[in-house]
């Protein structure tokens, strides 16, 4: 734990109030890690600002002293994105939880960054909802969702966080406040900011699009002998032009773990379960659902259970949502991977993962968003066994590589953070990484915002090379009018 | 006067070398696809470009992964050609800006559509190019070829540079290729239509139908001279039944002449045509959707013709160039408006006002990606 100059700390206290500046190790313990507990770092200080103005003043104070900082939402991130820096300030946004405006006529809400994902859907129910729904939605913050471009079960049909953010107020690392609006003329800096993992600035005010709630929802769970057959069913459904609200797959190991936790009645003898939800207008749901059931049957479903009530639907979902948390019942520890593959390569990549697990003599559970090919292999290990954690990490790396080799990505929704940054070169060339760095340097030339994340090696910005030619319009002062 | 040379590179490397060569000699480059929207953005005089780089020889559909509903297209591929390829297997790139030649304008390339952020009625459901592009490869003025994103529909590794380049008007570099997400073609389609001669009736109907859970493919308005209507398009097997139900809702909303059109393509062709103005000015206006009435009243005062996306608050006004300033004055506070088409030689503020902190940040982005300042200089906001 490093310490910061007393005057600087006094400045932070002046801005946020005595109580909301934490410097002793005990108080800081909560903030050492995000959802990836094996990365730990104690920041020199943590602040809990209450308003956008306080955030701005904190960032300005940091800029003046060139102190690095990390923004933090609810700390549920799974890539070490909110991991503090030892000689820096952690800016926790958990006190900024106000919903500032609900404007259903215009299909939008305006919120502070600490508001939870679920609070937004609740605030606009029952007529509307906010589609991107990470499984952590009860606790994760909308600011964190924006930084990670979070997804969820409903994203295959409805799109990701980036498709729903229409306005942001951002504090840049030099303390400037910029308004980015989706329809404003100019570069799509809003689009560049979403998914930038806290490295381009802090979002302090967020405008989101919300959409009409679907008229009808129908849910089923179908069981198959193995993930290959379940994968065939997914392909048949997508090829038939049906666009389910969600298609989630669980393999036998994750069914086993989740059943132990919920007892919802998933078939334990099945090799795979598919949870499929169709939502939308009545007409579309009714015909689509019949077809769905038929397609699952043709793909060899052992059993299809259709939810007959809201309670039954709830039960089907509870098992899926419990999948991560319940892994603890069958393994003392696990690594969550987040690789993406083209959906048509599903069977092949799952076989490869099985083979790798065999080679390492380790168990890998699979529970994932099947529609968009976003796998969540959970590599189980027991850290009390010498070297097992290291071998699990190695196996995780090979799984990531298998995803990239199949034409996919190392991460579909959890972000790169610190956890996957060393795998970035498997997807991107040095030139690609340099291009990323150009964007970062335009926003944060001194590298103060969440340093050490995303990029595989530390980089400096340097001055802008070459002459920038002023356009005649700028010279003529036309630009002044803008 | 400098002479403009034209070059149509056949490979990514050639394109990157051409840019780097121009940068080394301080020659300004104009990047051109089919040339259908060269008059968009700030007008530049003939002397402002020394080299014209055309993407027309980069015209390969590199991949069409039908099973994954994705494709990779080189920038010079004509959007219409790509759509024909996708349609053969019942798929589409859900991006429908005007495709047919209007006036003297040729049909667009995918690179040009992405670079200008152009879209059509389907934006209602599927978004703009920035929402459909999942990866991009670009050439920068220092000769760099760089890729971002990927070929899968879900991916958060690295910064989303494809969005940054979408709508950048070629001022950051040359888009060499894009990967896109495809959708199933929603055939057949049916459209519920209703008319009115009251601005407020139309505006109310627009808000109500935007919240109607019919999963519309598109929801447009059309307006001219104190009369207009609303069009709600349904797609897929039960399209007609859903359109029928939407039509019933229109009756409750006091619309007249309510009907269901099937087939409906000509109606939508007309809406798209309203997004081009070969002879007059075309102003794209954005407001919160509930402020539609104010836009229509401003349009009436200028005798403008309007088509627009009811649920998105985006309208396209065709009007006399001299009426543009007056319409802008009448728009509600916070509205943004961009002049797209304009007759040659007419002086108009193309981009309207842009907030200073955001503009400064945009200048810094420009400097980092195009430090030599040679890519389409001057055409963009604030003279970027
Ligand atoms: C059980 C479980 C299930 C999960 N399921 C899903 C899922 O289904 N889909 C999914 O996508 N993710 C999932 N996650 C991951 C995680 O919940 C998301 O990434 C979430 O968006 C993180 O939000 P947070 O508020 O916890 O952010 P944090 O973990 O606090 O921070 C995440 C990143 O955001 C940055 N940040 C936070 N706030 C701001 C701000 N205001 N401005 C700028 N940067 C900011 C931080 O610096 C950091 O880089 C899951 C996690 C858990 C533990």
Short mmCIF file of N, CA, C and O in Angstrom, two decimals, chain B residues 137-185:
data_model
loop_
_atom_site.label_atom_id
_atom_site.label_comp_id
_atom_site.label_asym_id
_atom_site.label_seq_id
_atom_site.Cartn_x
_atom_site.Cartn_y
_atom_site.Cartn_z
N UNK B 137 -11.39 -3.21 -40.94
CA UNK B 137 -9.97 -3.07 -41.23
C UNK B 137 -9.80 -1.75 -41.96
O UNK B 137 -10.54 -1.44 -42.89
N UNK B 138 -8.84 -0.96 -41.48
CA UNK B 138 -8.67 0.38 -42.04
C UNK B 138 -7.21 0.63 -42.41
O UNK B 138 -6.31 -0.02 -41.87
N UNK B 139 -7.00 1.56 -43.32
CA UNK B 139 -5.65 2.02 -43.63
C UNK B 139 -5.52 3.45 -43.11
O UNK B 139 -6.42 4.26 -43.31
N UNK B 140 -4.41 3.74 -42.43
CA UNK B 140 -4.19 5.08 -41.89
C UNK B 140 -3.13 5.80 -42.71
O UNK B 140 -2.39 5.17 -43.48
N UNK B 141 -3.02 7.10 -42.50
CA UNK B 141 -2.17 7.88 -43.38
C UNK B 141 -0.68 7.67 -43.14
O UNK B 141 0.14 8.15 -43.90
N UNK B 142 -0.30 6.92 -42.10
CA UNK B 142 1.12 6.58 -41.96
C UNK B 142 1.41 5.20 -42.56
O UNK B 142 2.48 4.64 -42.34
N UNK B 143 0.44 4.65 -43.28
CA UNK B 143 0.66 3.38 -43.94
C UNK B 143 0.26 2.17 -43.11
O UNK B 143 0.36 1.03 -43.56
N UNK B 144 -0.24 2.42 -41.89
CA UNK B 144 -0.70 1.33 -41.03
C UNK B 144 -1.95 0.67 -41.60
O UNK B 144 -2.85 1.36 -42.07
N UNK B 145 -1.99 -0.67 -41.53
CA UNK B 145 -3.24 -1.39 -41.75
C UNK B 145 -3.63 -1.99 -40.41
O UNK B 145 -2.84 -2.73 -39.82
N UNK B 146 -4.80 -1.62 -39.90
CA UNK B 146 -5.18 -2.08 -38.56
C UNK B 146 -6.61 -2.60 -38.56
O UNK B 146 -7.47 -2.08 -39.25
N UNK B 147 -6.82 -3.66 -37.75
CA UNK B 147 -8.16 -4.22 -37.62
C UNK B 147 -8.63 -4.08 -36.19
O UNK B 147 -7.84 -4.09 -35.25
N UNK B 148 -9.95 -4.00 -36.04
CA UNK B 148 -10.54 -4.03 -34.70
C UNK B 148 -11.80 -4.85 -34.78
O UNK B 148 -12.29 -5.14 -35.86
N UNK B 149 -12.34 -5.22 -33.61
CA UNK B 149 -13.53 -6.06 -33.60
C UNK B 149 -13.17 -7.44 -34.11
O UNK B 149 -12.09 -7.95 -33.85
N UNK B 150 -14.09 -8.09 -34.82
CA UNK B 150 -13.82 -9.43 -35.30
C UNK B 150 -14.93 -9.88 -36.23
O UNK B 150 -15.56 -9.05 -36.90
N UNK B 151 -15.16 -11.19 -36.26
CA UNK B 151 -16.16 -11.73 -37.17
C UNK B 151 -17.28 -12.45 -36.44
O UNK B 151 -18.03 -13.20 -37.03
N UNK B 152 -17.33 -12.25 -35.13
CA UNK B 152 -18.43 -12.84 -34.36
C UNK B 152 -19.32 -11.71 -33.85
O UNK B 152 -18.85 -10.60 -33.63
N UNK B 153 -20.62 -12.03 -33.66
CA UNK B 153 -21.56 -10.95 -33.36
C UNK B 153 -21.40 -10.42 -31.94
O UNK B 153 -21.90 -9.37 -31.61
N UNK B 154 -20.68 -11.17 -31.11
CA UNK B 154 -20.50 -10.72 -29.74
C UNK B 154 -19.01 -10.72 -29.43
O UNK B 154 -18.36 -11.74 -29.60
N UNK B 155 -18.48 -9.59 -28.97
CA UNK B 155 -17.04 -9.48 -28.83
C UNK B 155 -16.72 -8.15 -28.16
O UNK B 155 -17.13 -7.10 -28.64
N UNK B 156 -16.00 -8.18 -27.05
CA UNK B 156 -15.65 -6.91 -26.40
C UNK B 156 -14.13 -6.74 -26.25
O UNK B 156 -13.68 -5.95 -25.44
N UNK B 157 -13.35 -7.49 -27.04
CA UNK B 157 -11.90 -7.37 -26.92
C UNK B 157 -11.40 -6.13 -27.67
O UNK B 157 -11.60 -6.01 -28.87
N UNK B 158 -10.77 -5.22 -26.96
CA UNK B 158 -10.20 -4.02 -27.59
C UNK B 158 -11.26 -2.94 -27.79
O UNK B 158 -12.45 -3.16 -27.57
N UNK B 159 -10.79 -1.77 -28.22
CA UNK B 159 -11.72 -0.66 -28.44
C UNK B 159 -12.52 -0.88 -29.72
O UNK B 159 -12.05 -1.51 -30.66
N UNK B 160 -13.71 -0.31 -29.73
CA UNK B 160 -14.61 -0.49 -30.86
C UNK B 160 -14.33 0.57 -31.94
O UNK B 160 -15.08 1.52 -32.11
N UNK B 161 -13.22 0.38 -32.64
CA UNK B 161 -12.83 1.38 -33.65
C UNK B 161 -13.77 1.36 -34.85
O UNK B 161 -13.87 2.35 -35.58
N UNK B 162 -14.47 0.24 -35.05
CA UNK B 162 -15.43 0.19 -36.17
C UNK B 162 -16.50 1.27 -35.98
O UNK B 162 -16.93 1.90 -36.94
N UNK B 163 -16.91 1.49 -34.73
CA UNK B 163 -17.90 2.55 -34.48
C UNK B 163 -17.29 3.91 -34.74
O UNK B 163 -17.92 4.80 -35.28
N UNK B 164 -16.03 4.07 -34.31
CA UNK B 164 -15.37 5.36 -34.52
C UNK B 164 -15.29 5.71 -36.01
O UNK B 164 -15.47 6.86 -36.40
N UNK B 165 -15.03 4.72 -36.84
CA UNK B 165 -14.90 4.98 -38.27
C UNK B 165 -16.27 5.10 -38.97
O UNK B 165 -16.37 5.70 -40.02
N UNK B 166 -17.31 4.50 -38.35
CA UNK B 166 -18.65 4.65 -38.92
C UNK B 166 -19.07 6.11 -38.78
O UNK B 166 -19.06 6.65 -37.68
N UNK B 167 -19.42 6.73 -39.88
CA UNK B 167 -19.84 8.13 -39.81
C UNK B 167 -18.70 9.11 -39.71
O UNK B 167 -18.92 10.28 -39.41
N UNK B 168 -17.45 8.65 -39.94
CA UNK B 168 -16.31 9.57 -39.81
C UNK B 168 -15.97 10.28 -41.12
O UNK B 168 -15.03 11.04 -41.19
N UNK B 169 -16.74 10.01 -42.16
CA UNK B 169 -16.57 10.68 -43.45
C UNK B 169 -15.14 10.60 -43.99
O UNK B 169 -14.64 11.55 -44.61
N UNK B 170 -14.49 9.49 -43.73
CA UNK B 170 -13.16 9.29 -44.31
C UNK B 170 -12.09 10.19 -43.72
O UNK B 170 -10.98 10.26 -44.25
N UNK B 171 -12.38 10.88 -42.61
CA UNK B 171 -11.39 11.83 -42.09
C UNK B 171 -10.37 11.19 -41.17
O UNK B 171 -9.42 11.85 -40.76
N UNK B 172 -10.57 9.91 -40.81
CA UNK B 172 -9.59 9.24 -39.95
C UNK B 172 -8.70 8.28 -40.73
O UNK B 172 -7.63 7.89 -40.25
N UNK B 173 -9.17 7.90 -41.90
CA UNK B 173 -8.43 6.94 -42.70
C UNK B 173 -9.39 6.26 -43.66
O UNK B 173 -10.57 6.63 -43.72
N UNK B 174 -8.88 5.27 -44.37
CA UNK B 174 -9.68 4.61 -45.40
C UNK B 174 -10.19 3.27 -44.88
O UNK B 174 -9.39 2.44 -44.43
N UNK B 175 -11.50 3.08 -44.92
CA UNK B 175 -12.06 1.79 -44.52
C UNK B 175 -11.78 0.80 -45.66
O UNK B 175 -12.19 1.03 -46.80
N UNK B 176 -11.05 -0.27 -45.34
CA UNK B 176 -10.71 -1.27 -46.37
C UNK B 176 -11.78 -2.36 -46.45
O UNK B 176 -12.14 -2.81 -47.53
N UNK B 177 -12.22 -2.82 -45.28
CA UNK B 177 -13.27 -3.84 -45.27
C UNK B 177 -14.03 -3.78 -43.96
O UNK B 177 -13.53 -3.25 -42.96
N UNK B 178 -15.23 -4.30 -43.98
CA UNK B 178 -16.03 -4.38 -42.75
C UNK B 178 -16.63 -5.77 -42.62
O UNK B 178 -16.94 -6.42 -43.62
N UNK B 179 -16.76 -6.23 -41.37
CA UNK B 179 -17.54 -7.43 -41.11
C UNK B 179 -18.86 -6.98 -40.54
O UNK B 179 -18.92 -6.02 -39.76
N UNK B 180 -19.93 -7.66 -40.96
CA UNK B 180 -21.26 -7.21 -40.57
C UNK B 180 -22.10 -8.37 -40.05
O UNK B 180 -21.87 -9.53 -40.39
N UNK B 181 -23.06 -8.03 -39.22
CA UNK B 181 -24.05 -9.00 -38.76
C UNK B 181 -25.21 -9.00 -39.76
O UNK B 181 -25.65 -7.94 -40.20
N UNK B 182 -25.69 -10.18 -40.11
CA UNK B 182 -26.83 -10.30 -41.02
C UNK B 182 -28.08 -10.71 -40.25
O UNK B 182 -27.98 -11.15 -39.10
N UNK B 183 -29.23 -10.59 -40.88
CA UNK B 183 -30.48 -11.03 -40.27
C UNK B 183 -31.27 -11.85 -41.28
O UNK B 183 -31.06 -11.72 -42.49
N UNK B 184 -32.20 -12.70 -40.80
CA UNK B 184 -33.08 -13.39 -41.75
C UNK B 184 -33.95 -12.36 -42.47
O UNK B 184 -34.36 -11.37 -41.87
N UNK B 185 -34.18 -12.58 -43.75
CA UNK B 185 -35.10 -11.71 -44.50
C UNK B 185 -36.49 -11.94 -43.94
O UNK B 185 -36.95 -13.08 -43.92
#
